[in-house]
Coordinates of C-alpha atoms and ligand atoms in Angstrom, one line a residue:
X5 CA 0.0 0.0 0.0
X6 CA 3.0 2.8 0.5
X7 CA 4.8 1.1 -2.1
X8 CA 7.6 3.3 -3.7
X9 CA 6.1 6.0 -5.7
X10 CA 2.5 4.9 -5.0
X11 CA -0.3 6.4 -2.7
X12 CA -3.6 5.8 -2.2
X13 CA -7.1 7.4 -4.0
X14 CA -9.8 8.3 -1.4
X15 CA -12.8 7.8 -3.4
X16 CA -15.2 6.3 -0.2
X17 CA -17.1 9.4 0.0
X18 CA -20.8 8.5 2.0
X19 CA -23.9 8.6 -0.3
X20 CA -24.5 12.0 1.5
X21 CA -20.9 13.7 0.6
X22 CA -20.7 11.8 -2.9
X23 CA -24.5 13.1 -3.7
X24 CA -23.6 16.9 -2.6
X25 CA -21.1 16.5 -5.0
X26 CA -21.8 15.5 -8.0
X27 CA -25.2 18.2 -7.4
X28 CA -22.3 20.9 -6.9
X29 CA -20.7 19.8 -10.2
X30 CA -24.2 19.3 -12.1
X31 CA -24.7 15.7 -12.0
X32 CA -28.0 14.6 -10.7
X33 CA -27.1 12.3 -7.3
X34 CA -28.2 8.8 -8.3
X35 CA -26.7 5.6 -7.7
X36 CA -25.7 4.9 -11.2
X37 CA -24.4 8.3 -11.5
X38 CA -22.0 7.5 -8.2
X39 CA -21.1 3.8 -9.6
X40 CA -19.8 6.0 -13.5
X41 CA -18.1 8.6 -11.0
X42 CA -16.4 5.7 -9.2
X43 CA -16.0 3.6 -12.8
X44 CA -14.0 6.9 -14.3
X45 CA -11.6 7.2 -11.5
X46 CA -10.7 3.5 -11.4
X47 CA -10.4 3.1 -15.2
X48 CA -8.0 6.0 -15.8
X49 CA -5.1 5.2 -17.8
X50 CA -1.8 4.3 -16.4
X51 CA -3.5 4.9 -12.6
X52 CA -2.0 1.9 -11.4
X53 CA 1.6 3.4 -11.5
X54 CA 0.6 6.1 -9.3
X55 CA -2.0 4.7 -7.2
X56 CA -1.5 1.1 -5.0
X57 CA -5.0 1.4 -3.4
X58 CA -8.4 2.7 -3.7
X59 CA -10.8 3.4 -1.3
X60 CA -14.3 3.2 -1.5
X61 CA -17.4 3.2 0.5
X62 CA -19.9 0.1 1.0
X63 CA -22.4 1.1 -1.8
X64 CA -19.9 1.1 -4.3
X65 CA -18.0 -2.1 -3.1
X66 CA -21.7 -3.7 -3.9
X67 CA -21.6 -2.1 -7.2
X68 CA -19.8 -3.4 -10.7
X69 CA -18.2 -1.8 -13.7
X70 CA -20.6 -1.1 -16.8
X71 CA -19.6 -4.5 -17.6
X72 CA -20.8 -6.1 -14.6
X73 CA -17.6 -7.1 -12.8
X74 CA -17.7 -6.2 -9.0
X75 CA -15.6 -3.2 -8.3
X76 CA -13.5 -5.4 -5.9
X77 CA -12.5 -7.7 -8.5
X78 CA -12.1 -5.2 -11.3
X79 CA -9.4 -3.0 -9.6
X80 CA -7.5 -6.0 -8.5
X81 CA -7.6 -7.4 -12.4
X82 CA -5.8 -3.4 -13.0
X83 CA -3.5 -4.0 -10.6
X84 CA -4.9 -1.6 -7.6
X85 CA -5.5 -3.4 -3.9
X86 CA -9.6 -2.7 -3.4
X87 CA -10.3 -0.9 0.4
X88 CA -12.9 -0.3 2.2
X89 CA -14.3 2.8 4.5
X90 CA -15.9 0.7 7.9
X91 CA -16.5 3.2 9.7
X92 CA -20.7 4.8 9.8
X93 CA -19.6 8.2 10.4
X94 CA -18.8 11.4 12.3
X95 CA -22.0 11.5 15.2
X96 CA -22.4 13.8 17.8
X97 CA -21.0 12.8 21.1
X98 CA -23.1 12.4 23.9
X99 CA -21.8 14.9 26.9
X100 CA -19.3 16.5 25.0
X101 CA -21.8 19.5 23.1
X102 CA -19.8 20.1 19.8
X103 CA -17.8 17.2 19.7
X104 CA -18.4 14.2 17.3
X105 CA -17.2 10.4 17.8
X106 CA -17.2 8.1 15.1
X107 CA -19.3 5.1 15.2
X108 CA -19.3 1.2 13.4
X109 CA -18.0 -0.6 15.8
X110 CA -21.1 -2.6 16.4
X111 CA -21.0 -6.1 13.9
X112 CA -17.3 -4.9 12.6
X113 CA -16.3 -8.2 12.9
X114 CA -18.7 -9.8 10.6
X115 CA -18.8 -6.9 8.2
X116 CA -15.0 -7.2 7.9
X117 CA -15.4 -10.8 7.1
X118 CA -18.2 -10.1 4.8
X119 CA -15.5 -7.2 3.1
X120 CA -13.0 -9.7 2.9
X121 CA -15.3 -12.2 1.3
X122 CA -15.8 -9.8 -1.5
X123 CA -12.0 -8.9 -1.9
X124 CA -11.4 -5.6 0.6
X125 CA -7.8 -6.0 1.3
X126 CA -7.5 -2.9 3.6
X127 CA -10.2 -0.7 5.5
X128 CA -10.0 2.7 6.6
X129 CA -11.7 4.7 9.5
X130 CA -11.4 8.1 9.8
X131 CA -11.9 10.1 13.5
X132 CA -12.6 13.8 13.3
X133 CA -11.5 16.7 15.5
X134 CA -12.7 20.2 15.8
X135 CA -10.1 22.5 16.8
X136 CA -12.1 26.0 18.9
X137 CA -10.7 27.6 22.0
X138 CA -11.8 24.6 23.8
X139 CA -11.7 21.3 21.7
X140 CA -10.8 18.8 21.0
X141 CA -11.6 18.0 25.1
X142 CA -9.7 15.2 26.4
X143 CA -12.8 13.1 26.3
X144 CA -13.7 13.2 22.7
X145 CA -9.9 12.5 21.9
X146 CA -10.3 9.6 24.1
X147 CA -13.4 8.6 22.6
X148 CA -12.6 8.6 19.2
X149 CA -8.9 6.9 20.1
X150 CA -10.5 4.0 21.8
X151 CA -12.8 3.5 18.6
X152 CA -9.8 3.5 16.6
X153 CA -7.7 1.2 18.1
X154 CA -11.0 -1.4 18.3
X155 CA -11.2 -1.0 14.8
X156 CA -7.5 -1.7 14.1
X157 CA -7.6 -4.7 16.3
X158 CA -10.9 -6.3 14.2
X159 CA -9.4 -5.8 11.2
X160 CA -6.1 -7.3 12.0
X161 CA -8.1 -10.2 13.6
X162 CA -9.7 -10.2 10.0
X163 CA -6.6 -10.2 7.9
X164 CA -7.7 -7.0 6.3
X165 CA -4.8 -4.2 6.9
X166 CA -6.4 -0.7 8.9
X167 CA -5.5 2.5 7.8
X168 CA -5.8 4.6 10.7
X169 CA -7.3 7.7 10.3
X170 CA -7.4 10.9 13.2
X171 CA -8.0 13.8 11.2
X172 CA -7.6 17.5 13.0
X173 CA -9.8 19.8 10.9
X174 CA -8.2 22.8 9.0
X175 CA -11.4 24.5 9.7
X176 CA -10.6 27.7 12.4
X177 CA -8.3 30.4 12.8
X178 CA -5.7 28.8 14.8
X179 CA -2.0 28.9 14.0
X180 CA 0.0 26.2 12.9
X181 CA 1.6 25.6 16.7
X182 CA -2.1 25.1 17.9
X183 CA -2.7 22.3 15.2
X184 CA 0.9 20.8 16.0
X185 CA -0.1 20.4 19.8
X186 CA -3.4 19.0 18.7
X187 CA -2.0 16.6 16.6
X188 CA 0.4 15.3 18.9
X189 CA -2.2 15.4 21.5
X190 CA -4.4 13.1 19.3
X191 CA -1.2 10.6 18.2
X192 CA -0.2 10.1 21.6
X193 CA -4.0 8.8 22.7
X194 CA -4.2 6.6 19.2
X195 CA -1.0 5.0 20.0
X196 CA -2.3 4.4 23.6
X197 CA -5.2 2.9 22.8
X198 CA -3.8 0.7 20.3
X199 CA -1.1 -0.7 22.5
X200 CA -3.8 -1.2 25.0
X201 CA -5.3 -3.8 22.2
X202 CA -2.2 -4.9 21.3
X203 CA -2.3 -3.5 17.3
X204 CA 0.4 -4.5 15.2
X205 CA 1.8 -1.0 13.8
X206 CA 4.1 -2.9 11.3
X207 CA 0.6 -3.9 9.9
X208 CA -1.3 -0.7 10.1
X209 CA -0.8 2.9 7.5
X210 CA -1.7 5.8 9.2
X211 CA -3.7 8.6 7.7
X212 CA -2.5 12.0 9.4
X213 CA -3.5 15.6 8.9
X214 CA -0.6 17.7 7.8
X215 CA 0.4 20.6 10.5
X216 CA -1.4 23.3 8.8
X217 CA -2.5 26.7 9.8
X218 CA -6.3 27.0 10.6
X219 CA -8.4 28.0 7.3
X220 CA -9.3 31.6 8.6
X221 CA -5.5 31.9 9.6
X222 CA -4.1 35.3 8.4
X223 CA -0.7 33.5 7.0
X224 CA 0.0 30.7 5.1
X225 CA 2.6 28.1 6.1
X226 CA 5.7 27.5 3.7
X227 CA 5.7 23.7 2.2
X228 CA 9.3 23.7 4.4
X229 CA 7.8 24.8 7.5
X230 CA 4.6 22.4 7.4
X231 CA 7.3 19.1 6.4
X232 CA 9.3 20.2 9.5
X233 CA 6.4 20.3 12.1
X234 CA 4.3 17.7 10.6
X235 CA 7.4 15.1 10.5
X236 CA 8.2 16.3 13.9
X237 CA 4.8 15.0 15.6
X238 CA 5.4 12.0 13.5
X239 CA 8.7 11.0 15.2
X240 CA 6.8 9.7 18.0
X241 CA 5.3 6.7 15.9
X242 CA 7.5 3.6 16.6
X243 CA 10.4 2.8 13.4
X244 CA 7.8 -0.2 12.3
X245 CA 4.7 2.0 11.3
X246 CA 3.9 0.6 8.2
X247 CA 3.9 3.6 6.4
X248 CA 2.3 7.1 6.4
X249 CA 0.0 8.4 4.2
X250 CA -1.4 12.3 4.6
X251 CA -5.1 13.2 3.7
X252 CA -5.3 16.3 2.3
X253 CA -8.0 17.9 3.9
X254 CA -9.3 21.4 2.3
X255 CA -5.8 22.2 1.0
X256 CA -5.5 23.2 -3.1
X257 CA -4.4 20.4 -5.1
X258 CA -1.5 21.9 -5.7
X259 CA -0.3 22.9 -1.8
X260 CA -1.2 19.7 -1.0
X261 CA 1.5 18.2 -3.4
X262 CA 4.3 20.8 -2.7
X263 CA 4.0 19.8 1.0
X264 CA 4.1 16.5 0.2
X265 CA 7.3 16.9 -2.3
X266 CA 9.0 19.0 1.0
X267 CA 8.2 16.1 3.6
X268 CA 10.5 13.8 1.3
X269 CA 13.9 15.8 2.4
X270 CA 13.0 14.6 6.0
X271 CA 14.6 10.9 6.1
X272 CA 12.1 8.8 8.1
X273 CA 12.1 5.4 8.6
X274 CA 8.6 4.7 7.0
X275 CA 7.1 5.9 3.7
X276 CA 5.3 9.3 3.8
X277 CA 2.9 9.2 0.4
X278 CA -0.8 10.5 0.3
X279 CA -4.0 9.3 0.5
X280 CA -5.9 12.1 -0.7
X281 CA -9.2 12.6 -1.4
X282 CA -10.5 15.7 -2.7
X283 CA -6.8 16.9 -4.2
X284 CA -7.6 14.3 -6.2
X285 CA -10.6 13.9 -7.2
X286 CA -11.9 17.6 -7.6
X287 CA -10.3 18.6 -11.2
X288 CA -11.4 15.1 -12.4
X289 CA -15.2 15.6 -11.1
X290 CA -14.7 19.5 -12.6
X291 CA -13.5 18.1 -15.6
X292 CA -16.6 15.2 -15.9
X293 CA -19.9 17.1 -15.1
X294 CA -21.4 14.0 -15.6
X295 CA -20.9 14.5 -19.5
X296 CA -20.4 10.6 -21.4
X297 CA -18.6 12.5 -24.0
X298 CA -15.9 14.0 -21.2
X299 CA -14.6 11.1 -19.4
X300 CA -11.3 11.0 -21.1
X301 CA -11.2 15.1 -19.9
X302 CA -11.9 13.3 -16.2
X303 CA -9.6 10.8 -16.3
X304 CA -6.7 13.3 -17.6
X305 CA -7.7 15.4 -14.9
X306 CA -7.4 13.0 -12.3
X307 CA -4.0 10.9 -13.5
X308 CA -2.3 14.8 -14.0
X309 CA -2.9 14.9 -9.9
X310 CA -1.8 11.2 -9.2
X311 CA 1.2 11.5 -11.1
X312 CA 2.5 15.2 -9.6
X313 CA 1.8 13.4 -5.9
X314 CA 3.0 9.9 -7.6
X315 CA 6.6 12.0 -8.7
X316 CA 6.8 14.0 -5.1
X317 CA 6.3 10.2 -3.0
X318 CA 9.2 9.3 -5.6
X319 CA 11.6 12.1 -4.2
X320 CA 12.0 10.3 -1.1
X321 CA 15.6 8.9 -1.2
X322 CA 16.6 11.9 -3.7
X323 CA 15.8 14.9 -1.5
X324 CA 17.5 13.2 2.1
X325 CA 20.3 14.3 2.9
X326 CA 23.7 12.2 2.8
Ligands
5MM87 C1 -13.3 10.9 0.5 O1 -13.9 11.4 1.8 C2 -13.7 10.4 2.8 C3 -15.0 10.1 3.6 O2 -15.9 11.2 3.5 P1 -17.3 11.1 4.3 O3 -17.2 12.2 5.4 O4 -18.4 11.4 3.3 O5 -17.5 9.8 4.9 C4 -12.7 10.9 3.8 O6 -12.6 10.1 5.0 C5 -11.4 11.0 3.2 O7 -10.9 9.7 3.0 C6 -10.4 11.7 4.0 O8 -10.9 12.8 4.7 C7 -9.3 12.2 3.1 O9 -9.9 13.0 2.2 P2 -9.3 14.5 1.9 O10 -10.2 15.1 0.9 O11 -9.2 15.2 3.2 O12 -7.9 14.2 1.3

């Protein structure tokens, strides 16, 4: 999954976020429009050299190619590993006003049997927190860390491989020290709770938040300065973390990239590649509108991101110093 080179597409948007999209871009939000969404992204030409994984959500694992091949099995055949989003969502947290937790964790077990059944090799879960003069509270990092590391353990009892998701929100007008603190905050209760639960971090990725100022922050971070935090926080994950791979959440395409090309002159001892999501898949969606006629505009759209991010996870190595 963090081979050389490669990342990971996040393309498990829920009905909800998937259907407010493609009505943003024009499209009318039906299933079958969601399925030809998901069909252009994986059939893009030359994806697999960029791209080791997909993910996608549970609708669209159930769903098959215009052909009628199951998307599980269709990827594989193009050489990408299929994945699976597990978790139900971002809910409100009960005594913690504000604060969300994410839920699934009830019949995991037998869902992640039924996902490997129909050819998931890795599932992903993603926490969410808030940053605001007072949260994330200690509880709803707890929360949300415990939920994690319960996940992690099913699917490693399931043979499927987690990608571990805490994501600190860009949303705010914090400065990049508050979301650094946050972020370590958040790491530290993760690891925690998976040791508690004995995970195997040589067999989990993790799916961090860059250190980013706050979306209403005055200043934008250099590409330098973010790699320098955001690697910092991640030198308290163990040397056999499996590999790293940022989402990208909020940032332009192209700032997402350049921070990913500046985190390669930091030598680490595991992979750091992306698993991004909408700096992916927005140009592509732009570039569709749902028109049959401009797929192949999609498709460029979407393999002229991969490959930028594809070419900055190959600097690694090139970029470290001697
Ligand atoms: C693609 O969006 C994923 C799920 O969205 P929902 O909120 O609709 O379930 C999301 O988990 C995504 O995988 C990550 O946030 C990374 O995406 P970005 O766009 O932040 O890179």
């Amino acid at each position: 999954m963090t081979a050389p080179g490669k990342g990971i597409l996040a393309a498990d948007e829920s009905v909800a976020t998937m259907s407010k999209r493609l009505e943003e871009a024009g499209v009318e939000p039906t299933a079958e429009n969601r399925r030809r969404y998901r069909e252009l992204l994986a059939t893009a030409p030359g994806l697999a050299d960029s791209v080791s994984g997909i993910i996608f959500c549970d609708e669209t694992l159930r769903q098959t190619f215009s052909d009628g091949t199951p998307f599980a099995e269709a990827v594989t055949a193009l050489g990408i590993l299929p994945g699976i989003k597990v978790d139900t969502g971002a809910k409100p947290c009960p005594g913690l006003p504000g604060e969300t937790v994410t839920e699934g964790l009830d019949g995991l077990p037998e869902r992640l049997a039924e996902y490997a059944e129909m050819g998931a090799a890795f599932a992903k879960w993603r926490a969410v927190f808030t940053i605001t003069a007072e949260t994330p509270t200690r509880g709803a990092i707890r929360a949300n860390a415990s939920a994690l590391a319960r996940y992690a353990a099913a699917c490693q009892a399931a043979g499927i491989v987690p990608i571990v998701e805490p994501e600190v929100l860009m949303d705010g007008a914090h400065n990049r020290g508050r979301c650094r603190d946050v972020t370590a905050e958040v790491h530290a209760a993760v690891r925690a709770e998976m040791a508690l639960l004995n995970v195997d971090l040589a067999g989990i990725v993790l799916k961090p938040n860059m250190v980013l100022e706050g979306s209403d922050y005055s200043q934008q971070t250099s590409p330098e300065r973010v790699a320098e935090m955001t690697v910092g926080v991640l030198r308290s994950w163990p040397d056999d973390l499996a590999g790293v791979a940022f989402l990208s959440g909020g940032q332009s395409p192209e700032r997402a990239t350049a921070n990913l090309e500046a985190m390669q002159s930091h030598r680490t001892p595991w992979p750091l590649t992306f698993s991004f999501g909408r700096a992916l898949v927005s140009p592509a969606l732009a570039a569709w509108r749902g028109d049959p006629d401009r797929i192949a505009d999609g498709q460029a759209a979407l393999i002229d991101r991969v490959a930028a991010n594809g070419a900055a996870a190959r600097l690694r190595g090139e970029l470290q110093p001697v």
